[in-house]
Short mmCIF file of N, CA and C in Angstrom, two decimals:
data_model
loop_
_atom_site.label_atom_id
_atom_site.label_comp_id
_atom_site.label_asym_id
_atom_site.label_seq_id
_atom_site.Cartn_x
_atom_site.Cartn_y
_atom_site.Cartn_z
N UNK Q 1 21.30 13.13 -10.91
CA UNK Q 1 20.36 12.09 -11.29
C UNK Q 1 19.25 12.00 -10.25
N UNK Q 2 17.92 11.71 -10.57
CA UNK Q 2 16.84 11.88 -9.38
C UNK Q 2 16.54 10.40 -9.87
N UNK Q 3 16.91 9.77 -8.47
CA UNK Q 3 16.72 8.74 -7.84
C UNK Q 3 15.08 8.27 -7.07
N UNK Q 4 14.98 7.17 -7.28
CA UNK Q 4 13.52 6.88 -6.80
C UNK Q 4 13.42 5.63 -6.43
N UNK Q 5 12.90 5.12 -5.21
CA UNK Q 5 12.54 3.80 -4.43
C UNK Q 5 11.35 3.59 -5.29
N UNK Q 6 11.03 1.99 -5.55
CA UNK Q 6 10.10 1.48 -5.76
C UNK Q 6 9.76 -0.26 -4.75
N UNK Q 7 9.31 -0.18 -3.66
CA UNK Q 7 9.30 -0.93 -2.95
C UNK Q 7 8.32 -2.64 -3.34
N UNK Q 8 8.88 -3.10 -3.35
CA UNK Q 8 8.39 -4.68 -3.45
C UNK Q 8 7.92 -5.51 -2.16
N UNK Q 9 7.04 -6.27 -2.30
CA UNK Q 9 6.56 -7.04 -1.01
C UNK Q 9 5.74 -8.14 -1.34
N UNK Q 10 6.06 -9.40 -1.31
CA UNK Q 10 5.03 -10.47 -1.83
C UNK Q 10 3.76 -10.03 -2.02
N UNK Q 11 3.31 -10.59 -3.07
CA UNK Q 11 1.81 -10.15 -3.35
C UNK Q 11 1.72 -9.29 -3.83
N UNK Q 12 3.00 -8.30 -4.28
CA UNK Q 12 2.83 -6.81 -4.87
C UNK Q 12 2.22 -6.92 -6.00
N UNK Q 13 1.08 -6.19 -6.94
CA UNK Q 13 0.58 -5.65 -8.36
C UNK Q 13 1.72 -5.48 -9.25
N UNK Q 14 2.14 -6.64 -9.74
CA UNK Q 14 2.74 -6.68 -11.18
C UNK Q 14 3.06 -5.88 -11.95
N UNK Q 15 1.89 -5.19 -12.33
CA UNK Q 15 1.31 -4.09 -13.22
C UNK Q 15 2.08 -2.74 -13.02
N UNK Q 16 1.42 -2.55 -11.85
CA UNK Q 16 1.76 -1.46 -10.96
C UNK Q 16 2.91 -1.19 -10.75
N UNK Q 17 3.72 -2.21 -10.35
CA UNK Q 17 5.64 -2.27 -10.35
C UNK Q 17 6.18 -1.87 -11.22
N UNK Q 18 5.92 -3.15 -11.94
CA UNK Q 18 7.09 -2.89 -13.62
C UNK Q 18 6.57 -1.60 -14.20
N UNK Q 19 5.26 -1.29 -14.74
CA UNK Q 19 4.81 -0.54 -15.51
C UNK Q 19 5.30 0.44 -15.01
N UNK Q 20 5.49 1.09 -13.47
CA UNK Q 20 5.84 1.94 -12.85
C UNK Q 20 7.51 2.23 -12.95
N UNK Q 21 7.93 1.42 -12.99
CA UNK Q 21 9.76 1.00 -13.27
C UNK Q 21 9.85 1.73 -14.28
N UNK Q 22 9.12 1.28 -15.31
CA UNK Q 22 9.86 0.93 -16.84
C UNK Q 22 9.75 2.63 -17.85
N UNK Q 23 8.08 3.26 -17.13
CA UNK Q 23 7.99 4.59 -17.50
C UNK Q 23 8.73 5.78 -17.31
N UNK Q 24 9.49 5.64 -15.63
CA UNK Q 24 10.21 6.00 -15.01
C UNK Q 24 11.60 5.98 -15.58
N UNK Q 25 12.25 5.41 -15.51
CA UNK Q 25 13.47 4.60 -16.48
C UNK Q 25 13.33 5.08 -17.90
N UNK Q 26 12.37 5.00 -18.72
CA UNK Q 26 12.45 5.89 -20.02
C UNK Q 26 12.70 7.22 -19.94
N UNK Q 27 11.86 7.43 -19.15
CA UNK Q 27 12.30 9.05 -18.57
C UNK Q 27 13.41 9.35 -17.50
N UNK Q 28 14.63 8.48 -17.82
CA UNK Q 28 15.49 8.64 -17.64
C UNK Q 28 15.72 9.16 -15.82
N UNK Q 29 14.62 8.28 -14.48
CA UNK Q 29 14.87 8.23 -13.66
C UNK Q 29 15.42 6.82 -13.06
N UNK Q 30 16.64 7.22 -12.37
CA UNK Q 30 17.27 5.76 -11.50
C UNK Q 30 16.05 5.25 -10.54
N UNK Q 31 15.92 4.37 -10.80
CA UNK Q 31 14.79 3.56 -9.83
C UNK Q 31 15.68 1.68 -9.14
N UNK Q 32 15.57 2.17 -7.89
CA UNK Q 32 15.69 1.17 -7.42
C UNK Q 32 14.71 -0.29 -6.81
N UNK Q 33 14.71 -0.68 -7.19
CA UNK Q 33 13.31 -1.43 -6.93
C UNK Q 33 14.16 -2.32 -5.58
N UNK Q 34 13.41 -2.12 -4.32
CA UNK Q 34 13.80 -2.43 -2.92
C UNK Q 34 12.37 -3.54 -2.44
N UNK Q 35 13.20 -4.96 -2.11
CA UNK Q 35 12.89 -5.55 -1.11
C UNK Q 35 12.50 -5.30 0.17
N UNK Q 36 11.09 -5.79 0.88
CA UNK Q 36 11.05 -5.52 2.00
C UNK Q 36 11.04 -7.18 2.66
N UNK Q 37 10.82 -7.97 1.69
CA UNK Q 37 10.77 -9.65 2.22
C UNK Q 37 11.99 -9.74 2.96
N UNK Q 38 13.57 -9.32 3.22
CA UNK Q 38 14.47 -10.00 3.64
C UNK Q 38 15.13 -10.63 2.20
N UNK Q 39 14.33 -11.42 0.64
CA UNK Q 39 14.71 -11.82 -0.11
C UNK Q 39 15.13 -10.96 -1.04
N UNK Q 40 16.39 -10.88 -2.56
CA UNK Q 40 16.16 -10.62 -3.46
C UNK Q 40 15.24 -10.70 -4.10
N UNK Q 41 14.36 -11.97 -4.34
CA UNK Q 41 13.26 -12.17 -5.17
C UNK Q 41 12.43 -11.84 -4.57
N UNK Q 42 11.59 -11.38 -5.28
CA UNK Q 42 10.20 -11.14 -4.71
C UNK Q 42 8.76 -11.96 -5.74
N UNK Q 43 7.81 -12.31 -5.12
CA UNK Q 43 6.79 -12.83 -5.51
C UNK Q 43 5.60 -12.17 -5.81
N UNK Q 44 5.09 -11.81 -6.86
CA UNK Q 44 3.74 -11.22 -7.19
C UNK Q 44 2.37 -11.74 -7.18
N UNK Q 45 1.57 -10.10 -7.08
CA UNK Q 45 -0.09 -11.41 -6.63
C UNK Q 45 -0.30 -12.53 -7.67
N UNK Q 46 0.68 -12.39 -8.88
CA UNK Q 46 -0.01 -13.06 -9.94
C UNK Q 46 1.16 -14.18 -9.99
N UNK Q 47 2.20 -14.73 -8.99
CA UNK Q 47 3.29 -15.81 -9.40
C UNK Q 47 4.06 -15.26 -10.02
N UNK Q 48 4.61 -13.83 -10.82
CA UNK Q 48 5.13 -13.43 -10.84
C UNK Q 48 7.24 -12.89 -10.15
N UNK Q 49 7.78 -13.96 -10.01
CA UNK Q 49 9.19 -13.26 -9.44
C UNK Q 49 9.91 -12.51 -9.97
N UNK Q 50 10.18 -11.75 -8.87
CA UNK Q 50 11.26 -10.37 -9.57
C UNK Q 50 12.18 -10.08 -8.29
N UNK Q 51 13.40 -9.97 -9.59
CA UNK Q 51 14.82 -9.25 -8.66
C UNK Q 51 14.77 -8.22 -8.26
N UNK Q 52 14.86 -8.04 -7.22
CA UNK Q 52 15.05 -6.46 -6.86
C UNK Q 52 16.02 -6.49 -6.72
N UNK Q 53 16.73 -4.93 -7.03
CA UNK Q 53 17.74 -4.43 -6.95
C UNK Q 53 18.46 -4.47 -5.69
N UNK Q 54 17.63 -4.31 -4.84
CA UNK Q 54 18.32 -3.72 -3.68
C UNK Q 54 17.00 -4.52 -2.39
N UNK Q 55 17.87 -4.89 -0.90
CA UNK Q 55 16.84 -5.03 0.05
C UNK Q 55 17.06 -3.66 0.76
N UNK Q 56 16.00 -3.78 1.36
CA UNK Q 56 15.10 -2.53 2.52
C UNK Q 56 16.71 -1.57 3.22
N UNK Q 57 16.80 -2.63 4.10
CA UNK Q 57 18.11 -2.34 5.16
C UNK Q 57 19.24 -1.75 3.99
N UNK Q 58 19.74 -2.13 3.21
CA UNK Q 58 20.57 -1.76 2.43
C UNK Q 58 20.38 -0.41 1.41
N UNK Q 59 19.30 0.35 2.03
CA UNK Q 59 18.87 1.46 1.17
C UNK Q 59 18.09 2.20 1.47
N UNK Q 60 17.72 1.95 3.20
CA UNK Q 60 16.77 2.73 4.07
C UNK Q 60 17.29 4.46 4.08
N UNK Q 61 18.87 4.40 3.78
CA UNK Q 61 18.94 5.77 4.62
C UNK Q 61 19.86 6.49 3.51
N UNK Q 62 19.70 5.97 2.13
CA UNK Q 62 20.19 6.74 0.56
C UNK Q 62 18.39 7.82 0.55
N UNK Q 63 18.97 8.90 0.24
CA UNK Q 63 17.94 9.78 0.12
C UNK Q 63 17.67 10.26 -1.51
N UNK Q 64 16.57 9.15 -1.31
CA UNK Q 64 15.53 9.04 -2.88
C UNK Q 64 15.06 10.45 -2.71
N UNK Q 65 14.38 10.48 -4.43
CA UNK Q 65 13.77 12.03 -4.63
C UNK Q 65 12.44 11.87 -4.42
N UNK Q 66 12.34 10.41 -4.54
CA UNK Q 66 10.48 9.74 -4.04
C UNK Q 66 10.62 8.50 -4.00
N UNK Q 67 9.39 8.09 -3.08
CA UNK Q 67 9.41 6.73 -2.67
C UNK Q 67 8.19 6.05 -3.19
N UNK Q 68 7.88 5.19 -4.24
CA UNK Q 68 6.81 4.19 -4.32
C UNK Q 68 6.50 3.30 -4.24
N UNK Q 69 4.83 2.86 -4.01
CA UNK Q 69 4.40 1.92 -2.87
C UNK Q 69 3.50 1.51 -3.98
N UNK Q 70 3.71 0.32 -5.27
CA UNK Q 70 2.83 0.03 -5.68
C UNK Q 70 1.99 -1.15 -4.96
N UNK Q 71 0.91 -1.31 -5.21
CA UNK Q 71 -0.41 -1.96 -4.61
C UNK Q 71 -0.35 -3.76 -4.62
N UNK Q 72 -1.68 -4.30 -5.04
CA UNK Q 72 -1.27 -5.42 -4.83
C UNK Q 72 -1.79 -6.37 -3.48
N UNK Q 73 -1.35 -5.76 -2.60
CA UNK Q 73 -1.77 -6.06 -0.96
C UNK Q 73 -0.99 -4.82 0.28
N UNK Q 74 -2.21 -5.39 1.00
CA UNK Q 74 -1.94 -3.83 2.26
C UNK Q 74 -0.76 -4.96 3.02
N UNK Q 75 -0.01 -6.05 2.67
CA UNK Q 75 1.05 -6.41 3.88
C UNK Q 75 1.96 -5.44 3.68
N UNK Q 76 1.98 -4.42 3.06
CA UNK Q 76 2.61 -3.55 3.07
C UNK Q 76 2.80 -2.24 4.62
N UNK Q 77 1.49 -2.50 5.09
CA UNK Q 77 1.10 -2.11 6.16
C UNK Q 77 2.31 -2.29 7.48
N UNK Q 78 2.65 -3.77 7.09
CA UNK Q 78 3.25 -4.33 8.23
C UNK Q 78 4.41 -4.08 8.46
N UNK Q 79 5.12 -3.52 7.88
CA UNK Q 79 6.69 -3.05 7.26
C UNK Q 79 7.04 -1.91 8.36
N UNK Q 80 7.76 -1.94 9.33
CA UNK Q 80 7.57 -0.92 10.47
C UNK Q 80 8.44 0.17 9.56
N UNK Q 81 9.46 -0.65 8.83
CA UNK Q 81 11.04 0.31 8.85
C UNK Q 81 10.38 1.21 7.07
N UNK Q 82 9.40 0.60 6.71
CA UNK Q 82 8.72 1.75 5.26
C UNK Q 82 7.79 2.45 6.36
N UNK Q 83 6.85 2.30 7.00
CA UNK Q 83 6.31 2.86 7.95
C UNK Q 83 7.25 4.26 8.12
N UNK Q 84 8.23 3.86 8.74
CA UNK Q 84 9.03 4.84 9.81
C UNK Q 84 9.39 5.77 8.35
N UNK Q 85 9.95 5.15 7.39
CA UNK Q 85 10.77 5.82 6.09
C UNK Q 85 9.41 6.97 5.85
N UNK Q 86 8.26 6.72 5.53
CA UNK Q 86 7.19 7.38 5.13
C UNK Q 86 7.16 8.61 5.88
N UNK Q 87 7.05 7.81 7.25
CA UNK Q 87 7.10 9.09 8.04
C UNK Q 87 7.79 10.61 8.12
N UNK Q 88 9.19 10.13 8.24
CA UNK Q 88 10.46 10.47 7.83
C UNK Q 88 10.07 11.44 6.44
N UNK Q 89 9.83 10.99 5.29
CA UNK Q 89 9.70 11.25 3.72
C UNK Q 89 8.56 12.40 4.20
N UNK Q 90 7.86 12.39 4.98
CA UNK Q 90 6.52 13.01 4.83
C UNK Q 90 6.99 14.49 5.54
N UNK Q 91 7.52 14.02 6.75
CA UNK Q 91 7.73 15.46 7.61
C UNK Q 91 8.79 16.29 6.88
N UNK Q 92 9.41 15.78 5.86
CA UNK Q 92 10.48 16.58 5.14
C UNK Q 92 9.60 17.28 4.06
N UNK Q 93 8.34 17.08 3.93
CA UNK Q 93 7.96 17.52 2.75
C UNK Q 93 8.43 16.67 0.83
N UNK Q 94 8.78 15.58 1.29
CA UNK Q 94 9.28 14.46 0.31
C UNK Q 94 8.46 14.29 -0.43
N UNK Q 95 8.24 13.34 -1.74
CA UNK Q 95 7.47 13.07 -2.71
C UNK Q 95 7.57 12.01 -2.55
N UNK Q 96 6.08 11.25 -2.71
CA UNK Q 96 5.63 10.12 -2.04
C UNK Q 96 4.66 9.87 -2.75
N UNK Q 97 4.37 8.73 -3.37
CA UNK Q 97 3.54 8.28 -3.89
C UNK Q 97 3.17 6.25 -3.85
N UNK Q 98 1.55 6.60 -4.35
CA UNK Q 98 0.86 4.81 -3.81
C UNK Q 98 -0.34 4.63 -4.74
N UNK Q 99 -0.17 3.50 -5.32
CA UNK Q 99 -1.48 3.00 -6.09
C UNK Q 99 -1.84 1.99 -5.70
N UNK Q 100 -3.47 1.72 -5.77
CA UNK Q 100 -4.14 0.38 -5.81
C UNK Q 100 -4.30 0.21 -4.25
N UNK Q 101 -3.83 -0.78 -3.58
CA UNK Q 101 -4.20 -0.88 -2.13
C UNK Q 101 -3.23 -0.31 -1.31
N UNK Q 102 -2.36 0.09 -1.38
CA UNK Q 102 -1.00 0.84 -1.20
C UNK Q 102 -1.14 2.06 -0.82
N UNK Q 103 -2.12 3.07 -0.65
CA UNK Q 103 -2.45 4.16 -0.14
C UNK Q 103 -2.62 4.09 1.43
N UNK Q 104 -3.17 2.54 1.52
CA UNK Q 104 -3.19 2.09 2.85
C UNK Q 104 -1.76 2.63 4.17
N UNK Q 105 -0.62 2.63 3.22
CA UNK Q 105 0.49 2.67 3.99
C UNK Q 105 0.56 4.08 4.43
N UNK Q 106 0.28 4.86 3.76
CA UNK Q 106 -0.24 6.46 4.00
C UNK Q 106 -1.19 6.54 5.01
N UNK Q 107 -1.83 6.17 4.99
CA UNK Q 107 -2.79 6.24 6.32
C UNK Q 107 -2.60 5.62 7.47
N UNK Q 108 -2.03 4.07 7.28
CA UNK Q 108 -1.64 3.67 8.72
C UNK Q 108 -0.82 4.45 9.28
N UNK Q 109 0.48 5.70 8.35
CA UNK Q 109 1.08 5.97 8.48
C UNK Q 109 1.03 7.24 9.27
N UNK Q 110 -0.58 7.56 9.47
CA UNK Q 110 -1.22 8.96 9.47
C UNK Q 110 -1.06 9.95 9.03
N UNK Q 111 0.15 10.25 7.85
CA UNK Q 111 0.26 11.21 7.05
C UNK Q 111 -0.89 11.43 6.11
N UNK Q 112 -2.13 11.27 6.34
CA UNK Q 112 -2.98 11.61 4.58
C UNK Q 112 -4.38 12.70 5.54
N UNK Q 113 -4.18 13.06 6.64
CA UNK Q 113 -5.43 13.93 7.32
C UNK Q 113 -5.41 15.36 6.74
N UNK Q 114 -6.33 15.86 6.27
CA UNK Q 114 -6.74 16.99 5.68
C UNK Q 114 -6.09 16.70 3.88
N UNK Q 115 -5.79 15.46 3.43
CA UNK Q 115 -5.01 15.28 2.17
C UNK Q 115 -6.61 14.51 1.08
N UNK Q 116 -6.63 14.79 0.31
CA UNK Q 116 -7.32 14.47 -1.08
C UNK Q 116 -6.50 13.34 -1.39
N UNK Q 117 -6.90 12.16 -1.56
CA UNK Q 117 -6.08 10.26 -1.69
C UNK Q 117 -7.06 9.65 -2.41
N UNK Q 118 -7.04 8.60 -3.40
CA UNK Q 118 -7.55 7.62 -3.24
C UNK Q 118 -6.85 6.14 -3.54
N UNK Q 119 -7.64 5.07 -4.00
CA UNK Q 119 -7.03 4.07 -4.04
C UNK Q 119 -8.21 3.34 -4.06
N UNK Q 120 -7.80 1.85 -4.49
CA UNK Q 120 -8.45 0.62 -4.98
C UNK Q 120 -10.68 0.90 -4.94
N UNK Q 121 -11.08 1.11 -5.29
CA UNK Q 121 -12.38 1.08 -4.84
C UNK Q 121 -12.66 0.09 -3.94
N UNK Q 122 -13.48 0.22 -2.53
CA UNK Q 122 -13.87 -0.51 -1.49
C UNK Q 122 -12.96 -0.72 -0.55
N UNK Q 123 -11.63 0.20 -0.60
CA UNK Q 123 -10.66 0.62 0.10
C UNK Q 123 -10.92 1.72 1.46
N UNK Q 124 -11.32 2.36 1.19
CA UNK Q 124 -11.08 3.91 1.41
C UNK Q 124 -10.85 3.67 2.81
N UNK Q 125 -11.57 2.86 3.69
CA UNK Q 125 -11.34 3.14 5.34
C UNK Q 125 -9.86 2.61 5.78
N UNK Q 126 -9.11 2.31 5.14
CA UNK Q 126 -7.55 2.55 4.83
C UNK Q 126 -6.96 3.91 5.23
N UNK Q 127 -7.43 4.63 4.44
CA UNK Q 127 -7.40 6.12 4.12
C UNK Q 127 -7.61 6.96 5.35
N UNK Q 128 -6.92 7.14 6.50
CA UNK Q 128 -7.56 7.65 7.54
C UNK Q 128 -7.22 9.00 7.67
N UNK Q 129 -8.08 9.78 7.80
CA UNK Q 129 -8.05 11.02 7.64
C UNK Q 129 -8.18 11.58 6.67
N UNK Q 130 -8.16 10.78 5.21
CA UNK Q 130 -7.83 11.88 3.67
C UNK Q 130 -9.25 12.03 3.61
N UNK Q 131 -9.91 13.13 2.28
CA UNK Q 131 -10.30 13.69 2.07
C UNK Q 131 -10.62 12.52 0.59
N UNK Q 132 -11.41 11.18 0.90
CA UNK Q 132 -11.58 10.65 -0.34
C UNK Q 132 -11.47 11.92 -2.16
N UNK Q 133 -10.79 11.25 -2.83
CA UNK Q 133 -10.73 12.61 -3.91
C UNK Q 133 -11.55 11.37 -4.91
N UNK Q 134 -11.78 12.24 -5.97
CA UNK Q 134 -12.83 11.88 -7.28
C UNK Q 134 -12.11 11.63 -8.36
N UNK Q 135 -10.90 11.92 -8.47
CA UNK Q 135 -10.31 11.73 -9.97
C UNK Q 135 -9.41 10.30 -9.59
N UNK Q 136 -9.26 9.56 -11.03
CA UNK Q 136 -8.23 8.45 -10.90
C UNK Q 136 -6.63 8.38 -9.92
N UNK Q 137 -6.44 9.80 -10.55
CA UNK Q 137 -5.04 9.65 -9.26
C UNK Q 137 -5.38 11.28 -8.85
N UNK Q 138 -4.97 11.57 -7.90
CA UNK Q 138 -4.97 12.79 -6.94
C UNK Q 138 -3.51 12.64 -6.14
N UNK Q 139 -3.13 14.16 -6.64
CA UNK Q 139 -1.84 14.37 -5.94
C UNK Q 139 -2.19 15.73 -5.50
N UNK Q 140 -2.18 15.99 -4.27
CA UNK Q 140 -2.15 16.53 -3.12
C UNK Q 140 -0.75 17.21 -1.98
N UNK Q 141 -0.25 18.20 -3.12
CA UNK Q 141 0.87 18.59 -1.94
C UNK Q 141 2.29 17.77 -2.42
N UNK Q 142 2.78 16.98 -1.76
CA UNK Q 142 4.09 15.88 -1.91
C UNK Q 142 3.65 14.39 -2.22
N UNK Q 143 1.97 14.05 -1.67
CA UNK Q 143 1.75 12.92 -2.01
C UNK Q 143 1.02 12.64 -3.46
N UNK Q 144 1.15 11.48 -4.07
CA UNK Q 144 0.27 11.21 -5.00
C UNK Q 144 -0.03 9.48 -4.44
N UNK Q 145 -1.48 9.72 -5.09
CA UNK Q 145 -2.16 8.40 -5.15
C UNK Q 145 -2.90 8.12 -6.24
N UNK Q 146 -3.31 7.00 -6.13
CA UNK Q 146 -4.07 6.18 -7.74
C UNK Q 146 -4.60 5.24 -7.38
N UNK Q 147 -5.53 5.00 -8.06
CA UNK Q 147 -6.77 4.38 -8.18
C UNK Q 147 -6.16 2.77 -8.25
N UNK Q 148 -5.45 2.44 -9.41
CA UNK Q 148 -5.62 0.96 -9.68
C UNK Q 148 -5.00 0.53 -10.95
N UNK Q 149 -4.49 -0.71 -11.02
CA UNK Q 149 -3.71 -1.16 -12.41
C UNK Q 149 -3.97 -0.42 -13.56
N UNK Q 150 -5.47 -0.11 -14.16
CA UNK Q 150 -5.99 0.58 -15.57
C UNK Q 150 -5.26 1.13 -15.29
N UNK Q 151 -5.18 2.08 -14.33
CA UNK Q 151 -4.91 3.70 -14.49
C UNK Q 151 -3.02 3.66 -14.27
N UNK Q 152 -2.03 2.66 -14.07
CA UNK Q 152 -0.98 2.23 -13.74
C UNK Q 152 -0.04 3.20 -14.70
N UNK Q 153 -0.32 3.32 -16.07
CA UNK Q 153 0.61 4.43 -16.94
C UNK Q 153 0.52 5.72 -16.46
N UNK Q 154 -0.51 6.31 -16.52
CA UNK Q 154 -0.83 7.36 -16.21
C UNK Q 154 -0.49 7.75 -14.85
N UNK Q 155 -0.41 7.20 -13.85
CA UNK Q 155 -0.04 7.39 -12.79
C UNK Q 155 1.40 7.33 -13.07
N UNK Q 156 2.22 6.41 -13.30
CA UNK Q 156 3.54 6.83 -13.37
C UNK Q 156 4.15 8.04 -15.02
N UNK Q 157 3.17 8.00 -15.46
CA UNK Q 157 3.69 9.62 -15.88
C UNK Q 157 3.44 10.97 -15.20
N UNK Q 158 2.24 11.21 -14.39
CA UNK Q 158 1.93 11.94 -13.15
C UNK Q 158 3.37 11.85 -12.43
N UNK Q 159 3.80 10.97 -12.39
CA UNK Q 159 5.04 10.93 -11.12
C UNK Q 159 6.35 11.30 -11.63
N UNK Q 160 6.56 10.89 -13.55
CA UNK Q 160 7.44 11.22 -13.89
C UNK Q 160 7.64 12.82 -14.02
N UNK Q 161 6.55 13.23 -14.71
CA UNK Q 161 6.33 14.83 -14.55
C UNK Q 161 6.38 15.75 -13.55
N UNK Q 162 6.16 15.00 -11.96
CA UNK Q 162 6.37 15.86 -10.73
C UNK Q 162 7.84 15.72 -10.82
N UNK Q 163 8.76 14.72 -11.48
CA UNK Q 163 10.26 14.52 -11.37
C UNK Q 163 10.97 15.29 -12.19
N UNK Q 164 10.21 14.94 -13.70
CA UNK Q 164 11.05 15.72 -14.96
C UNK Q 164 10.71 16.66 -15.20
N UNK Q 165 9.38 16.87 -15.00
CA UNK Q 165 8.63 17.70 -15.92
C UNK Q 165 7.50 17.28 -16.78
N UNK Q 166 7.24 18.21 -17.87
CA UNK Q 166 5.81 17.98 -18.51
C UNK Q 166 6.82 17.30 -19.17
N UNK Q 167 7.53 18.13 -20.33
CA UNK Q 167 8.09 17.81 -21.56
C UNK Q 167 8.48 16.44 -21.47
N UNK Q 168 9.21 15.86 -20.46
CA UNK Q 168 9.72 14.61 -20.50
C UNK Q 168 8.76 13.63 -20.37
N UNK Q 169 7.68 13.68 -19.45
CA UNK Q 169 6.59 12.98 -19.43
C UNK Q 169 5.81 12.92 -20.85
N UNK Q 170 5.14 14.25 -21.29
CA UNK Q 170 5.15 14.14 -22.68
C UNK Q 170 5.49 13.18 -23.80
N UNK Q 171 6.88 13.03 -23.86
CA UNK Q 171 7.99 12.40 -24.67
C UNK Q 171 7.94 10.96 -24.21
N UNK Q 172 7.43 10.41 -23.19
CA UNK Q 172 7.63 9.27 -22.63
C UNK Q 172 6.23 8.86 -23.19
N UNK Q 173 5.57 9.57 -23.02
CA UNK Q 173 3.95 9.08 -23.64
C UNK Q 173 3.33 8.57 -24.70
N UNK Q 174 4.22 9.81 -25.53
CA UNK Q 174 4.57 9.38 -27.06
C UNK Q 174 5.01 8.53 -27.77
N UNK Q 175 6.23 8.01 -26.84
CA UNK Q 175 6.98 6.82 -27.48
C UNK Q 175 6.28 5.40 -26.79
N UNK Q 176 5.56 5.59 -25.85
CA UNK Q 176 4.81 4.42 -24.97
C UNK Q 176 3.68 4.33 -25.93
N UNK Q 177 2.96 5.09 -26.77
CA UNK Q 177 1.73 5.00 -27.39
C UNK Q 177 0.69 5.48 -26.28
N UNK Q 178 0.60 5.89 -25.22
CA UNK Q 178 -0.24 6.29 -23.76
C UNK Q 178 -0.99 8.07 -24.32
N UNK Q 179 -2.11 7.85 -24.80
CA UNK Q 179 -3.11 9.22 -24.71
C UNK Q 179 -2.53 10.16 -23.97
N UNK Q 180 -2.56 11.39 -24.31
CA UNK Q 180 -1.79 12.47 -22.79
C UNK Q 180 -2.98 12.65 -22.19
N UNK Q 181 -3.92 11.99 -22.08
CA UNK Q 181 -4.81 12.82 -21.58
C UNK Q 181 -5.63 11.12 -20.64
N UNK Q 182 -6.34 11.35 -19.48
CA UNK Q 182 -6.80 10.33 -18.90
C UNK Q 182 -8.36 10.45 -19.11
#
């Protein structure tokens, strides 16, 4: 079974989470959705609460097949022990992915130099070292990034397809009603 972190943090993009969960999960990946508050619940930019599955400490050192960082807010930044995990994820050559303001964590992280990234428009000096890219999401190597809520399906079929494949992504698209095409 290919397993996948989806990290939560007050203020997280709604959108970006669930939508990211739920595409994932059709396509038949385990997704754990992980606390970094210390709480089960977590709070969204929009008042939004949600259970997470699992907190941080309790799932730092299960080895996901990828780790995601949906957007929302850069306090994501502040998180030493996703910090360190990134790090960790990155030098292994891991699959790693971030939408919306969440690319940020990639860069504080200094993994994105000589890398093609983007994220939220009016972001980018987040981004330290990448290679601003032009398309909605750009995946680059092990990382992927994305632009922003619109683009929130499509990005997690990009991610399901680096997991499943086309075909399954495909099939997930179909039954979501989601264009294959961006």
């Amino acid at each position: 079974m290919i397993e996948v972190a989806v990290f939560l943090t007050d203020g997280f993009e709604e959108t970006e989470a669930l939508t990211t969960v739920d595409i994932l999960r059709r396509g038949g990946v385990d997704v754990t959705t992980t606390s970094l508050t210390g709480c089960m619940t977590v709070k969204g930019k929009h008042g939004v609460p949600v259970m997470a599955d699992a907190l941080f400490d309790d799932v730092a050192d299960r080895p996901f097949d990828m780790l995601v960082v949906p957007g929302g807010t850069v306090a994501y930044t502040e998180h030493e022990g996703l910090l360190d995990l990134v790090v960790r994820y990155d030098s292994k050559g891991k699959k790693l992915a971030a939408i919306c303001a969440a690319p940020a964590v990639f860069g504080k992280a200094g993994i994105l130099k000589g890398r093609r990234a983007v994220c939220y428009p009016g972001m980018e000096s987040w981004l330290t070292g990448a290679t601003i890219g032009s398309d909605m999401i750009e995946t680059d190597g092990h990382i992927t990034t994305a632009k922003g809520p619109a683009v929130t399906p499509f990005f997690a079929l990009r991610l399901l397809e680096i997991l499943k494949g086309k075909e399954v992504a495909d099939e997930v698209a179909k039954a979501f009603l989601i264009p294959l095409v961006l």
